Short mmCIF file of C-alpha atoms in Angstrom, two decimals:
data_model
loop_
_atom_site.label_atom_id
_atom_site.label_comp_id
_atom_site.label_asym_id
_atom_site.label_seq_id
_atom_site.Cartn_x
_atom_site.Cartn_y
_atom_site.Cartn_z
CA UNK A 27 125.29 124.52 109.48
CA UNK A 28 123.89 122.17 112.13
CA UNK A 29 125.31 118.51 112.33
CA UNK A 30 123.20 115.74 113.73
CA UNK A 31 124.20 112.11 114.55
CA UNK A 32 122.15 109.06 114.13
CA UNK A 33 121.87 105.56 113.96
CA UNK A 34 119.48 105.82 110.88
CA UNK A 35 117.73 108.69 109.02
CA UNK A 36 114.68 108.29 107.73
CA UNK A 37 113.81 110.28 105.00
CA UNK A 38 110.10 111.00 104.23
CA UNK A 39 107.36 110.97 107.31
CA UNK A 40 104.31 109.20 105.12
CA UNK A 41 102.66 105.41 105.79
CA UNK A 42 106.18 103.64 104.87
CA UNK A 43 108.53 105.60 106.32
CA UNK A 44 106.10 106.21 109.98
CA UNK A 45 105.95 102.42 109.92
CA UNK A 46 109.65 101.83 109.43
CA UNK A 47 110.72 104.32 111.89
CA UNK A 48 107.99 102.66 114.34
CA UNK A 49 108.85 98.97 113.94
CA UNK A 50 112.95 100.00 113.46
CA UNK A 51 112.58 102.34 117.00
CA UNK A 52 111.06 99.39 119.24
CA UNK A 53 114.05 96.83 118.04
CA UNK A 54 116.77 99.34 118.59
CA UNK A 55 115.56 101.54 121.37
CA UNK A 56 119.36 102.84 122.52
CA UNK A 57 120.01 103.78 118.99
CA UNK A 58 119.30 107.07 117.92
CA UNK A 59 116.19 107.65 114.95
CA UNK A 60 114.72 110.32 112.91
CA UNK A 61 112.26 111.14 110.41
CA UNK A 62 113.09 113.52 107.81
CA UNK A 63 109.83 115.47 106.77
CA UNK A 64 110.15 117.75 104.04
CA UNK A 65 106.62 119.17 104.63
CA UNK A 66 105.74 120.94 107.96
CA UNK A 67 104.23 118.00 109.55
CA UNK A 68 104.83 114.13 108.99
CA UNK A 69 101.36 112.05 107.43
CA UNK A 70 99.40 114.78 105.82
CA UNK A 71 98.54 112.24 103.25
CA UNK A 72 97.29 109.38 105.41
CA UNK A 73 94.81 112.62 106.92
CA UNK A 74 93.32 112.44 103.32
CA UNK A 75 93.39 108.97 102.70
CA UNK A 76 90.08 107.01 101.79
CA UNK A 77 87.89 110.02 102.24
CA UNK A 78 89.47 110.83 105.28
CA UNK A 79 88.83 107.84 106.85
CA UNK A 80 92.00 105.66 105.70
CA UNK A 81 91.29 102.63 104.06
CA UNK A 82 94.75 100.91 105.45
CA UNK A 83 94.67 97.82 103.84
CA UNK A 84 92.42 95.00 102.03
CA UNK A 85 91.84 91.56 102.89
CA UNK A 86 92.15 90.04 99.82
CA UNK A 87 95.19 92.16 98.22
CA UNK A 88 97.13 90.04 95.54
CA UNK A 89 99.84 90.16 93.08
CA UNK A 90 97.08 91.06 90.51
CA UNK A 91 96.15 94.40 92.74
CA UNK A 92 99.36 95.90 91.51
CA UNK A 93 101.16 97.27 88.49
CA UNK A 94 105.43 97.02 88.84
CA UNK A 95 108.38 95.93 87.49
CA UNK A 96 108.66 94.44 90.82
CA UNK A 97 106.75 91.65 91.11
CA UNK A 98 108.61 89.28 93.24
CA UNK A 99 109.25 92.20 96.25
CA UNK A 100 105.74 92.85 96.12
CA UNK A 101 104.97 88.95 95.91
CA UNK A 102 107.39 88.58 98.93
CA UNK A 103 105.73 91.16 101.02
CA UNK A 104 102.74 89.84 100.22
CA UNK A 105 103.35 85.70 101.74
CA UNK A 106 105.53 87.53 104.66
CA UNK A 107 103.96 90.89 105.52
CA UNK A 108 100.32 89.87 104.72
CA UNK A 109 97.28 92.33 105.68
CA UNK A 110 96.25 90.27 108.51
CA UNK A 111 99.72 91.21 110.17
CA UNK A 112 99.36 95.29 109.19
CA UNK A 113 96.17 94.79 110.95
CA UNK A 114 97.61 92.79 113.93
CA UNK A 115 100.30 95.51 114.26
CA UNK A 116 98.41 98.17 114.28
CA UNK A 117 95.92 96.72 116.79
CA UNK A 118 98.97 96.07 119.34
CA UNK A 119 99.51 100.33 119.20
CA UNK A 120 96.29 100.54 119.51
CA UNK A 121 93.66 100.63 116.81
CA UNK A 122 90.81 98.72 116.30
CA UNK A 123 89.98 97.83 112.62
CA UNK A 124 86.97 96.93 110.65
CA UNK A 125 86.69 95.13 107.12
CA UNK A 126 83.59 95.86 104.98
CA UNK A 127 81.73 93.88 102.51
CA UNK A 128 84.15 94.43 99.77
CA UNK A 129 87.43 93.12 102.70
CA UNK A 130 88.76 97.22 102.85
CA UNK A 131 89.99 97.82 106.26
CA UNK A 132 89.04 100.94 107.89
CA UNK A 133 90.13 102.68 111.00
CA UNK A 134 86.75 101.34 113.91
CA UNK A 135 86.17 105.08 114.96
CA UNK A 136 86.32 105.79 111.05
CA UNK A 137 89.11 108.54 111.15
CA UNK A 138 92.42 108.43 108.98
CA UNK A 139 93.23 111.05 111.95
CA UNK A 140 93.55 107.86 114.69
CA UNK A 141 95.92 105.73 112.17
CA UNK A 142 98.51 108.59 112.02
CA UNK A 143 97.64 109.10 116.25
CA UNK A 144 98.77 105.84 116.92
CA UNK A 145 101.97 105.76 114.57
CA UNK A 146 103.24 108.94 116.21
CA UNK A 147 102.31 108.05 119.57
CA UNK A 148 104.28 104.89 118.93
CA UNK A 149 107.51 107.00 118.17
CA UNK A 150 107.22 108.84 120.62
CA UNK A 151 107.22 106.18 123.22
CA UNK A 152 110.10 104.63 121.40
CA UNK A 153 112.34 108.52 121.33
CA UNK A 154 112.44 108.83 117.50
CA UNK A 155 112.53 112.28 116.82
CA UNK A 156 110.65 114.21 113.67
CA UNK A 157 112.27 116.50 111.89
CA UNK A 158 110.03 118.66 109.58
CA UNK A 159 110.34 121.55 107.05
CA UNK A 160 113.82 119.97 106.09
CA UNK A 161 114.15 118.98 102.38
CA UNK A 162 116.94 116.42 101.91
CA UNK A 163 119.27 117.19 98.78
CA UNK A 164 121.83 114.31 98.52
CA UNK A 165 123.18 111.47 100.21
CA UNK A 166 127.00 110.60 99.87
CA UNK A 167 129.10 108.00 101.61
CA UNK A 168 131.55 108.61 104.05
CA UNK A 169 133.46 106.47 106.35
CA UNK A 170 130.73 105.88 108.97
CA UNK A 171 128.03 105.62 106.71
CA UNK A 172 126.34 108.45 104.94
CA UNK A 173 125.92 112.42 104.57
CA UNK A 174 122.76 113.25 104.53
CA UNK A 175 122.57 116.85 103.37
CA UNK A 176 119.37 118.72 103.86
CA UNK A 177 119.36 122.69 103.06
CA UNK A 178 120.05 123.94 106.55
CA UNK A 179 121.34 121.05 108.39
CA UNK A 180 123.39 117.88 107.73
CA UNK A 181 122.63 114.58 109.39
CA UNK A 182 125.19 111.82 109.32
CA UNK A 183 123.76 108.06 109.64
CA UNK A 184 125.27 104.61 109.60
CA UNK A 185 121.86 103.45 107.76
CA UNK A 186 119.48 105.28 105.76
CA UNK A 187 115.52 105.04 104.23
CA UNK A 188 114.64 106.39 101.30
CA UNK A 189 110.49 106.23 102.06
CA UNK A 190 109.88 109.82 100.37
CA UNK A 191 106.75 108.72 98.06
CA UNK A 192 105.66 109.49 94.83
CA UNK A 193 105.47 112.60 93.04
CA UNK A 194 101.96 113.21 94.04
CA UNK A 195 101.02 115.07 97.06
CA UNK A 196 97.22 115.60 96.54
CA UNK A 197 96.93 116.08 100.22
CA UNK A 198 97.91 119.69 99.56
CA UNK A 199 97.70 120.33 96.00
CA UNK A 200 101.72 120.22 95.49
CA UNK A 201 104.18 118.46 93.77
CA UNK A 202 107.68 118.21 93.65
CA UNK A 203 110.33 115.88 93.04
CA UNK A 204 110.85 113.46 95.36
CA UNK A 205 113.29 111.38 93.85
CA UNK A 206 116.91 114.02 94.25
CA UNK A 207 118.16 111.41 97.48
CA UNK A 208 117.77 108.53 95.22
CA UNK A 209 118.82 109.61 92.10
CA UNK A 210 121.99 111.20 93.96
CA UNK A 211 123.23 107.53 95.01
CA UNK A 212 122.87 106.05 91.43
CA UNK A 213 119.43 105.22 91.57
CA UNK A 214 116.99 104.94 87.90
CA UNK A 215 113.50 105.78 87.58
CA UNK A 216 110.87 104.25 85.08
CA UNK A 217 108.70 107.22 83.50
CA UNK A 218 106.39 108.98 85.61
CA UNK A 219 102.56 109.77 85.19
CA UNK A 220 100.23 110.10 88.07
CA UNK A 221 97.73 107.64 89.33
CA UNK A 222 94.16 106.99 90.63
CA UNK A 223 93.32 110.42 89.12
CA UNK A 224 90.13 112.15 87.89
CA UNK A 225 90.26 111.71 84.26
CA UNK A 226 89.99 115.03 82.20
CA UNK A 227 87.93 114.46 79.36
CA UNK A 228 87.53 116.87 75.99
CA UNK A 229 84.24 117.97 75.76
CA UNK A 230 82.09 120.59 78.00
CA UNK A 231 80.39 118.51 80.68
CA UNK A 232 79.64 121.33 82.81
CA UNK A 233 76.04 120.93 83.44
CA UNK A 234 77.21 117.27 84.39
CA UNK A 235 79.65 118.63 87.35
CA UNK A 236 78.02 116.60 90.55
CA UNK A 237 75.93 114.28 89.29
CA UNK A 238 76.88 110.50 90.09
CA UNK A 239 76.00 107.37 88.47
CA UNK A 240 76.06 103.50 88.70
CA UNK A 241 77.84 101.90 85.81
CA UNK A 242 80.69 100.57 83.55
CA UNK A 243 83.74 102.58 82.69
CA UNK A 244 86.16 100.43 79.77
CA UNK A 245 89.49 102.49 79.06
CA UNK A 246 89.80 102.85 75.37
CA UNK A 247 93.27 103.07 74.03
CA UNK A 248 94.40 103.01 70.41
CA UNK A 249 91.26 102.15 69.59
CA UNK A 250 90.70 99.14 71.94
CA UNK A 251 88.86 98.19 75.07
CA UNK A 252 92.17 97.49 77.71
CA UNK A 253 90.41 97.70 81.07
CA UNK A 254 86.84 97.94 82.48
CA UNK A 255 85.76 98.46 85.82
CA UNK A 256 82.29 98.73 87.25
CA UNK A 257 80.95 101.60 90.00
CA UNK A 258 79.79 104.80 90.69
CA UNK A 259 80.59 107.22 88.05
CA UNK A 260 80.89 111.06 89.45
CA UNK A 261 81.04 113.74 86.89
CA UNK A 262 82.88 116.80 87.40
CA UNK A 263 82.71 119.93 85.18
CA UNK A 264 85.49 118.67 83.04
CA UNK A 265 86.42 115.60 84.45
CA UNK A 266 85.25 112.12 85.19
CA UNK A 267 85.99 110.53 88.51
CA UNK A 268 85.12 107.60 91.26
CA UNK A 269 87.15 104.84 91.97
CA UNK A 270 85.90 102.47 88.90
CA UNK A 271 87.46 105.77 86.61
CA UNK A 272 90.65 105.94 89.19
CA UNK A 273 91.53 102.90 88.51
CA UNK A 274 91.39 103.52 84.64
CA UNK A 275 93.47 106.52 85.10
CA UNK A 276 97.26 104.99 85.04
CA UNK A 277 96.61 103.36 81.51
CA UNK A 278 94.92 107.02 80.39
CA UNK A 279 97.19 109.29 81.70
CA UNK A 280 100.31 107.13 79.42
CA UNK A 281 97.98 107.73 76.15
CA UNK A 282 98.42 109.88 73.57
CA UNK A 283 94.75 108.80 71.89
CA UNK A 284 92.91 107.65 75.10
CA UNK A 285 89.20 107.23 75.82
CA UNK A 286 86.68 106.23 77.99
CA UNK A 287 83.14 104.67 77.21
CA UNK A 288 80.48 105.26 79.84
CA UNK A 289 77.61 102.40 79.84
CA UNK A 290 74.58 103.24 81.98
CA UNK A 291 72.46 99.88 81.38
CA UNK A 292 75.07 97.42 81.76
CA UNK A 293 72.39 94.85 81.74
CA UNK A 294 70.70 95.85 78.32
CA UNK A 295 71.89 95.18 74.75
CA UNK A 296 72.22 97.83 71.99
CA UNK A 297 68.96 95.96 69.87
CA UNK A 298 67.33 95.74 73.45
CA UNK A 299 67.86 99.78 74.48
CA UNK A 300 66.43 100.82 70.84
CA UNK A 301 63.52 99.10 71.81
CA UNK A 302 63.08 100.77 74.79
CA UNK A 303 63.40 104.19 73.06
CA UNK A 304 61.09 102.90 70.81
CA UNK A 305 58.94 102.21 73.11
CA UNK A 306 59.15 105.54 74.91
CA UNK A 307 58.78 108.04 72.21
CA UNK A 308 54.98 105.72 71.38
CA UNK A 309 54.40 106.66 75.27
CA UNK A 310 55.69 110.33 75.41
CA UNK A 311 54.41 111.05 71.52
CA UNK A 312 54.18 115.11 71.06
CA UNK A 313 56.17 115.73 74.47
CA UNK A 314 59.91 116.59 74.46
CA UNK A 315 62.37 114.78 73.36
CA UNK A 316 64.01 115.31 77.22
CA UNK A 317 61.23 112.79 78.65
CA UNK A 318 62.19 110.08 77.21
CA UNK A 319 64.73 110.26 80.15
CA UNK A 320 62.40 110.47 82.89
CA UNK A 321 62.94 107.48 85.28
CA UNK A 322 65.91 106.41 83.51
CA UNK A 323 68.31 108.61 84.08
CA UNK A 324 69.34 112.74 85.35
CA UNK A 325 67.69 114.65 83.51
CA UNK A 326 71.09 116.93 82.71
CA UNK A 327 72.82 112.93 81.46
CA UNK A 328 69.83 112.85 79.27
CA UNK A 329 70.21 116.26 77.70
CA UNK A 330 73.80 115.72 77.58
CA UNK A 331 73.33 112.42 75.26
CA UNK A 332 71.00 114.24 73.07
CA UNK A 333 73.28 116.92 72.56
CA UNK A 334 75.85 114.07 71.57
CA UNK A 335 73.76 111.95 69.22
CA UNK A 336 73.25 115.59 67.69
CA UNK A 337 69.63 115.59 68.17
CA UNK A 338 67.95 118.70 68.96
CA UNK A 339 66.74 118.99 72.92
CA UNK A 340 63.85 120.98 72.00
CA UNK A 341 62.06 118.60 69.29
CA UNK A 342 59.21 116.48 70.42
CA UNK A 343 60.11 113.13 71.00
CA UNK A 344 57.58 111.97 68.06
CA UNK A 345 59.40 113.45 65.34
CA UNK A 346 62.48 111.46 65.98
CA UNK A 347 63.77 109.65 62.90
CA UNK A 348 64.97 106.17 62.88
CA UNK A 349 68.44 107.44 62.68
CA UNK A 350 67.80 110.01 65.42
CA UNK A 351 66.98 107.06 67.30
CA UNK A 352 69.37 104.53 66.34
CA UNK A 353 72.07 107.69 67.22
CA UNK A 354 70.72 107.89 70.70
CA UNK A 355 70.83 104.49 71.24
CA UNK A 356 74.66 103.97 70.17
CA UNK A 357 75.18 106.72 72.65
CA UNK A 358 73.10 105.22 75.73
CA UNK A 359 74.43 102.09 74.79
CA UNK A 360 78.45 103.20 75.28
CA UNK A 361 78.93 107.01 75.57
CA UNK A 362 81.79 107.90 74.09
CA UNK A 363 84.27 110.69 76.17
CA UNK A 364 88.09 111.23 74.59
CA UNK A 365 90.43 112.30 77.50
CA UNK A 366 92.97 114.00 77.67
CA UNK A 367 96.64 112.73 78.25
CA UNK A 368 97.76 114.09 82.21
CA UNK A 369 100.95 115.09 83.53
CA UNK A 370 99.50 116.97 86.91
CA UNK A 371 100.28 115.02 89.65
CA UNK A 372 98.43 117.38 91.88
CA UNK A 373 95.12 115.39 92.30
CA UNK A 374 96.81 111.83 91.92
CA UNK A 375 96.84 109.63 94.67
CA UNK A 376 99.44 107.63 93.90
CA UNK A 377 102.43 108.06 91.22
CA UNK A 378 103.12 104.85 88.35
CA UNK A 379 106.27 104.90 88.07
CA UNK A 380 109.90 105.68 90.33
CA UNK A 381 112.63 103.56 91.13
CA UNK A 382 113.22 100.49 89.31
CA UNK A 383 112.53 97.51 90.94
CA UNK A 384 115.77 95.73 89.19
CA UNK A 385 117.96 98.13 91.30
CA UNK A 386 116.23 96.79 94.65
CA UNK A 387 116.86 93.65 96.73
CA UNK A 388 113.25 91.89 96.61
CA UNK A 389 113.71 90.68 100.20
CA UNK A 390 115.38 93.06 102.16
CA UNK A 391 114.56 95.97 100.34
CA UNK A 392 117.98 97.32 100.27
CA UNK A 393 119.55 99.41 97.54
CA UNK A 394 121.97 97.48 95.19
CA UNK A 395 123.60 100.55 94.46
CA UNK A 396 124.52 101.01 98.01
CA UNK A 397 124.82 98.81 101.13
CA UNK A 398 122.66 99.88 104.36
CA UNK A 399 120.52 102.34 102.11
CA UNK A 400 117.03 100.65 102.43
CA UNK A 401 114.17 101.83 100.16
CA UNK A 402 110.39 101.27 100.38
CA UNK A 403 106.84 102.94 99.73
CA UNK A 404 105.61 104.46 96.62
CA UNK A 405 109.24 105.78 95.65
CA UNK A 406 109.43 102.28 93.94
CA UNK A 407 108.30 101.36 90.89
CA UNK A 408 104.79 100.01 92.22
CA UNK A 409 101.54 101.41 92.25
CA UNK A 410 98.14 99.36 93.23
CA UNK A 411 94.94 99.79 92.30
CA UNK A 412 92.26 101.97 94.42
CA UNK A 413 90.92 100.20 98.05
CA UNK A 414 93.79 100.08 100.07
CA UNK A 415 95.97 98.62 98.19
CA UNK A 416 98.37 101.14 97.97
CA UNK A 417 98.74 101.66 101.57
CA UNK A 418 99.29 97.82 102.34
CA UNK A 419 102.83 97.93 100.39
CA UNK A 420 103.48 101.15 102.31
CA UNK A 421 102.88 99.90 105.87
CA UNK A 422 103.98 96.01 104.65
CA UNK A 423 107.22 97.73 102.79
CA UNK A 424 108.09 99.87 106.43
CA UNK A 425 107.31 96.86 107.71
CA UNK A 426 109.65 94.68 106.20
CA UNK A 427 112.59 98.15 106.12
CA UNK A 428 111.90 98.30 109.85
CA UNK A 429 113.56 94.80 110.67
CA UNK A 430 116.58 95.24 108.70
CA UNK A 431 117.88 98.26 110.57
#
């Protein structure tokens, strides 16, 4: 079996660990530096990032953006590795970077393809080497530092970063566990459930799959309203989805009785949409029922919330009863879809859950179980909402790992 020596090993090539390897590599350019990839090339996931176009950070990212038992790390990374200084780094490697109106940053030319070009062009200037296809196993202590034992080679390190994500890998459709180097050094996990997911839902939306609208999304759990967000709504044959739903999907995915209502006409009351219907079926009279949707909404949403308020699609719309239309109305008003609790990590973009935050120096980043083990990215316990959130704690987190070593 093959033996390499290093200064530090890296393990995992996404946004924290290519950011700790490239700030780490410039202060300690006669040292020797690798990145451990398990996959067969390093930042697969910052390729899929914000559509493929990486939204990197956001200007206005607060404490409030995230979900952790690890608040004063992320609060600390916040005040000393703010956006504007992801931003400033990045420009001195070489990319140019462009807010929009709702402060996410995004690559100028508009490709996730030039963030993870300018990362590896930065490591390769500074002779860190990237080692892929090699899935680490363990990490034990020995005199010099630490074993780190991968299946066909072992790589001994005086320091070592544990930046190996999440459980999610919706890049390519794959999970896996990602958590075997930390556990193996003593290191806890809170539970797991993916994040910033479509949400499956448990009724046949087929004839929905495609169709996007602008509204309100309020997860429902237990019974009660916990979060709402507002957005574009995209409907998928079984599944709801857009970044308003996303960001509803850690608090569904946890629930044994979850929910989601759908509102259309955020800006009209339940007395003040009966009215309307009212008003409609006077207007459409012996026509069907269905065009009392034209103008309003798709004509598939409208068939869809007849078919829910149980009223027959074929009846004309003048032989509605009061309760047909009072039915229709509760619908329209705040459509009602139960979901379905998710363990598939596979089209999650980020993963609640991982290592807890107690076990984790909150300004250094170092492992408590183990001195010069440094740990940072989505393998903690943190997980942000959708808009670049996520990858601001990766890049600040590699950041912060980066000067330590």
């Amino acid at each position: 079996m093959k033996t390499i020596k290093v200064y530090a090993a890296i393990i995992g090539g996404g946004a924290s660990g290519l950011m700790c390897a490239c700030v780490a590599s410039k202060r300690n350019r006669d040292k020797k530096i690798v990145v451990i990839e398990r996959d067969n090339r390093v930042g697969k996931k910052i390729l899929v990032s914000g559509n493929s176009r990486c939204n990197l950070t956001n200007l206005c990212a607060s404490i409030n953006n995230y979900h952790t038992d690890f608040e004063s790390g992320v609060i600390f990374l916040l005040e000393n590795y703010p956006p504007q200084k992801v931003i400033d780094y990045f420009n001195s490697i070489g990319l140019l970077s462009k807010a929009d109106n709702e402060n996410r940053v995004y690559p100028l030319s508009k490709q996730s393809s030039a963030v993870l070009s300018v990362l590896r062009n930065e490591l390769k200037r500074n002779g860190v080497d990237e080692i892929c296809d090699t899935k680490v196993n363990s990490i034990e202590k020995n005199k010099e530092g630490y074993i780190v034992k991968c299946d066909d080679k072992t790589i001994l390190a005086q320091k070592v970063v544990i930046a190996t994500g999440g459980n999610n890998n919706y890049a390519q459709k794959v999970v896996g566990d990602t958590y075997s180097a930390a556990k193996s050094i003593g290191h806890t996990l809170s539970a797991l459930s993916p994040s910033l997911s479509p949400v499956k839902v448990k009724k046949n939306i087929k004839a929905l799959k495609g169709i996007r609208a602008q509204g309100k999304v309020s997860a429902v759990i237990n019974g009660e309203v916990i979060k709402s967000e507002c957005g574009e709504i995209q409907f998928g044959a079984d599944s709801l989805s857009g970044i308003c739903v996303f960001n509803l999907s850690r608090e569904i995915n946890k629930a044994d009785k979850g929910g989601i209502f759908v509102e259309l006409l955020t800006d009209y009351s339940f007395e003040e949409i009966k009215s309307m219907l009212q008003n409609r079926v006077k207007l459409i009279g012996n026509d069907s029922v269905q065009e009392i949707f034209c103008g309003l909404f798709h004509k598939n949403i409208g068939i869809a919330m007849l078919k829910d308020s149980n009223i027959d699609t074929s009846t004309c719309a003048n032989n509605l009863s009061q309760k047909d239309i009072n039915s229709l109305a509760s619908t329209i008003y705040k459509w009602v879809f139960p979901c379905v609790k998710s363990n598939d990590f596979s089209t999650a973009q980020v993963t609640c859950g991982g290592i807890k935050g107690s076990e984790i120096d909150p300004q250094t980043l170092q492992s408590k179980k183990a001195n010069n083990i440094y740990i940072c990215g989505e393998a903690i316990n943190v997980d942000g909402d959708c808009g670049g959130y996520n990858l601001q704690f990766a890049f600040s987190s590699g950041m912060c790992v980066g000067e330590q070593l």
